[in-house]
XYZ file of C-alpha atoms in Angstrom:
293
model
C -0.231 0.015 0.033
C 0.824 3.448 -0.340
C 2.918 5.209 2.218
C 0.232 7.213 4.179
C 2.097 10.341 6.038
C 1.796 14.105 5.997
C -1.513 15.970 5.968
C -4.217 13.991 5.932
C -6.956 16.193 4.807
C -10.628 15.511 6.120
C -13.818 16.925 3.812
C -17.015 17.909 5.174
C -20.091 15.696 3.569
C -22.097 18.147 1.728
C -25.489 17.603 1.926
C -27.742 18.416 -1.236
C -31.159 20.511 -0.512
C -32.947 20.387 -3.905
C -32.242 16.554 -5.036
C -33.612 13.267 -5.067
C -30.018 12.420 -3.484
C -28.999 13.649 0.078
C -25.972 13.288 -0.544
C -24.202 16.400 -3.205
C -21.822 14.374 -5.225
C -20.672 17.482 -7.073
C -20.139 19.410 -4.527
C -17.701 16.332 -2.813
C -15.981 15.668 -5.547
C -15.384 19.303 -6.274
C -14.025 19.902 -2.596
C -12.064 16.549 -2.324
C -10.598 17.470 -5.836
C -9.370 21.168 -4.540
C -7.822 19.280 -1.513
C -5.778 16.609 -3.720
C -4.635 19.737 -6.185
C -3.576 22.027 -3.521
C -1.217 19.130 -2.286
C -2.405 17.533 0.675
C -0.935 13.864 1.037
C -4.233 11.902 1.864
C -7.973 12.442 2.046
C -9.691 10.801 5.139
C -13.309 10.929 4.053
C -15.952 10.076 7.051
C -14.537 10.923 10.187
C -16.169 13.385 12.616
C -15.849 16.478 9.850
C -17.507 14.229 7.644
C -20.735 13.733 10.224
C -20.358 9.853 9.649
C -22.386 9.079 12.697
C -25.384 11.167 11.085
C -25.485 9.334 7.776
C -27.317 6.134 6.936
C -25.650 3.013 4.934
C -26.673 4.342 1.461
C -25.681 7.848 2.150
C -21.869 6.207 3.545
C -21.270 4.296 0.542
C -21.806 7.344 -1.881
C -19.573 9.532 -0.063
C -17.135 6.683 -0.160
C -17.524 5.651 -3.741
C -17.734 10.093 -4.860
C -14.346 10.150 -2.831
C -12.094 7.761 -4.278
C -13.484 8.389 -7.340
C -12.564 11.830 -7.407
C -9.198 10.957 -5.851
C -8.520 8.886 -8.378
C -5.564 7.202 -7.154
C -3.417 10.601 -6.575
C -3.176 10.099 -2.941
C -4.338 7.402 -0.240
C -7.859 7.550 0.750
C -8.661 6.377 4.199
C -12.187 6.047 5.243
C -13.916 6.139 8.690
C -15.853 3.152 9.069
C -16.738 3.244 12.777
C -20.091 2.311 14.128
C -21.881 1.308 16.962
C -21.505 -2.636 16.572
C -18.761 -5.156 15.001
C -21.544 -5.852 12.306
C -21.939 -2.702 10.658
C -18.458 -1.858 11.112
C -17.233 -4.888 9.292
C -19.949 -3.698 6.472
C -18.727 -0.451 6.418
C -14.869 -1.536 6.309
C -15.627 -4.060 3.689
C -17.457 -1.870 1.397
C -14.587 0.448 1.797
C -11.846 -1.893 1.074
C -13.754 -3.056 -2.309
C -14.469 0.220 -3.132
C -10.507 0.885 -3.210
C -9.762 2.509 0.134
C -6.150 2.322 1.160
C -6.914 1.884 4.610
C -9.862 2.131 7.031
C -9.781 3.880 10.403
C -11.867 2.692 13.229
C -13.188 4.627 16.520
C -14.440 2.261 18.735
C -18.215 3.526 19.743
C -20.736 2.214 22.156
C -23.177 3.246 24.340
C -21.856 0.801 26.778
C -18.481 1.481 28.179
C -16.431 -1.194 26.452
C -13.583 -3.304 28.577
C -10.402 -3.593 26.992
C -11.376 -7.222 25.930
C -14.646 -5.964 23.811
C -12.273 -3.465 22.441
C -9.833 -6.020 21.171
C -12.349 -8.235 19.973
C -14.023 -5.596 18.092
C -10.652 -5.087 16.002
C -9.793 -8.223 16.116
C -13.118 -9.069 14.420
C -12.611 -6.664 11.738
C -9.072 -7.120 11.154
C -10.152 -10.615 10.401
C -12.668 -9.501 7.539
C -10.557 -7.190 5.685
C -7.130 -7.241 3.929
C -6.293 -3.341 3.900
C -4.968 -1.716 6.863
C -6.664 -0.543 10.232
C -5.727 3.173 11.907
C -6.979 2.749 15.354
C -8.398 6.299 16.264
C -8.609 7.187 19.890
C -10.626 10.195 20.761
C -12.276 9.742 24.053
C -14.102 13.306 24.451
C -16.437 12.040 21.352
C -16.546 8.045 21.467
C -16.413 8.056 25.416
C -13.738 5.532 25.183
C -10.231 5.436 26.135
C -7.627 3.480 24.436
C -4.455 3.511 26.381
C -0.827 3.521 24.570
C -0.352 -0.261 26.160
C -3.717 -1.295 25.021
C -2.988 0.270 21.439
C 0.561 -1.093 21.338
C -0.696 -4.199 22.102
C -2.971 -4.863 19.343
C -0.341 -3.712 16.818
C 1.229 -6.521 18.185
C -1.446 -8.852 18.064
C -3.722 -7.716 14.923
C -1.937 -8.151 11.797
C -3.553 -5.035 10.035
C -4.016 -2.617 12.889
C -1.171 -0.680 11.792
C -1.320 2.351 12.478
C -2.916 5.200 15.428
C -4.631 8.558 15.240
C -4.185 9.856 18.914
C -6.946 12.493 19.544
C -6.873 13.109 22.982
C -4.513 16.403 22.811
C -1.751 14.463 25.491
C 1.311 14.788 24.054
C 3.111 12.341 26.563
C 0.762 9.403 25.272
C 2.173 9.839 21.473
C 5.657 9.671 23.315
C 4.643 6.524 25.111
C 3.564 4.788 22.052
C 6.423 5.401 20.441
C 8.540 4.174 23.321
C 6.521 0.845 23.920
C 6.799 0.173 20.060
C 10.463 1.147 19.757
C 9.202 3.030 17.124
C 7.789 0.348 14.738
C 4.004 2.005 15.438
C 3.021 5.290 13.377
C 0.562 7.623 15.487
C -0.660 10.374 13.874
C -1.791 13.770 15.674
C -5.752 14.273 15.413
C -5.722 17.044 17.676
C -5.179 20.512 15.692
C -3.958 22.591 18.691
C -1.016 20.146 19.613
C 0.157 19.966 15.859
C 3.437 21.205 16.284
C 4.568 19.670 19.008
C 3.143 16.509 17.840
C 5.108 16.534 14.771
C 8.311 17.281 16.897
C 7.927 14.254 18.830
C 8.054 12.082 15.775
C 3.943 12.094 14.324
C 3.718 10.696 11.295
C 1.165 13.278 9.720
C -1.747 15.801 10.812
C -5.248 14.190 10.423
C -7.240 17.697 10.424
C -9.958 19.545 8.362
C -8.118 22.535 8.394
C -6.863 22.019 5.030
C -10.746 22.577 3.752
C -10.481 26.328 4.563
C -6.599 26.694 4.483
C -4.385 23.751 2.671
C -0.956 25.611 2.021
C -0.174 26.621 5.319
C -0.878 23.440 6.475
C 1.261 22.002 4.184
C 3.738 23.818 4.838
C 3.763 23.648 8.519
C 4.161 19.985 8.222
C 7.072 20.684 5.418
C 9.275 22.968 7.631
C 8.425 20.416 10.448
C 9.793 17.661 8.450
C 12.871 19.448 7.211
C 13.771 20.475 10.799
C 12.744 24.558 10.418
C 11.344 24.810 13.517
C 11.634 28.655 13.732
C 9.390 28.338 10.549
C 7.260 25.962 11.391
C 6.543 27.935 14.662
C 5.783 30.989 12.721
C 3.479 29.314 10.915
C 1.477 27.395 13.522
C 1.691 30.639 15.417
C -0.488 32.283 12.308
C -2.782 29.147 12.254
C -3.395 28.470 15.781
C -6.692 31.218 16.198
C -8.344 29.441 13.674
C -7.134 25.968 14.171
C -8.669 26.929 17.971
C -11.911 28.427 16.923
C -13.042 25.198 14.317
C -12.442 22.701 17.229
C -14.309 24.714 19.428
C -16.780 25.489 17.406
C -17.297 21.757 16.008
C -15.964 20.734 12.807
C -18.647 20.218 10.323
C -20.281 23.739 11.611
C -17.605 25.864 11.503
C -15.874 24.149 8.418
C -19.353 24.390 6.163
C -19.783 28.133 7.465
C -16.082 28.503 6.312
C -16.259 27.257 2.959
C -19.414 29.406 2.595
C -17.647 32.564 3.323
C -14.729 31.499 0.842
C -17.385 31.549 -1.695
C -17.103 27.109 -2.134
C -20.631 26.240 -0.045
C -21.347 23.120 0.664
C -24.681 23.378 2.841
C -25.263 23.107 6.481
C -24.434 20.231 8.958
C -27.495 17.721 9.637
C -29.884 17.945 12.367
C -29.210 17.856 15.378
C -26.402 20.540 14.492
C -27.114 24.055 13.444
C -25.119 26.625 11.038
C -22.779 28.834 12.318
C -24.634 31.759 14.003
C -23.974 35.275 13.343
C -21.364 35.786 15.777
C -19.220 33.198 14.835
C -19.528 33.779 11.367
C -18.105 37.084 11.914
C -15.251 35.982 13.820
C -14.678 33.272 11.136
C -14.081 35.486 8.265
C -11.998 37.744 10.468
C -9.655 34.607 10.858
C -9.602 33.650 7.621
C -8.652 37.033 6.550
C -5.631 36.390 9.117
C -4.505 32.676 8.196
């Protein structure tokens, strides 16, 4: 499989308002094409930014097919396939694999808090059902389930195709611990926008982010500068981007990114209820941040 590194861009899911198809496939394809054309290193549809939790199965399949077609093999595609049940996560993972995804990303989601035994079995069952790599996604703020570095490394060592970790707690010590416990063998990716520079300094293989939907070039420049060891340049880029990064996270990624695209003249519609569009004060502040970034 191609190497997955660098800026892994998370597109929003545009919803149609005047069509029988609930997904605006033309808008999604155009957004993905702009991201790839801007130079991001991978595309990851159907994460939190893509409102996966609010899609039915037909909509999921449409987003997968549209994204992979728009990418057209130019960069790797990592599809978010998380679901409450193991069975439907497997269905989604198999669909993504058949459609041509390079890897899948899985967040353990459950009404009941899962034990470590249940988490391991969930990932193992999915791993047995597909052949492409799995990126384990740790984001307790959204899933309510926190996977320790020890657990993540143990699954890496026992589940053949669990080969990557997206760590989104914003705790740098967890990334350092993953590197230490795996002797550097388990690639980890930063999923916390405000932590990006410290994560790259620590050895993160990439930055999973929705920010390139609004400002792709500074994100790419930050990664390139950090990778080249030009930390002064990276710090300056980060300082310029930081207010925007903090704002889009605090306001909810689908809400703020969709509002930002609208302000940039590339509107993709509103988020799906119960999420609401950004309010007037938020749009005014976002307009200022986009002008500054």
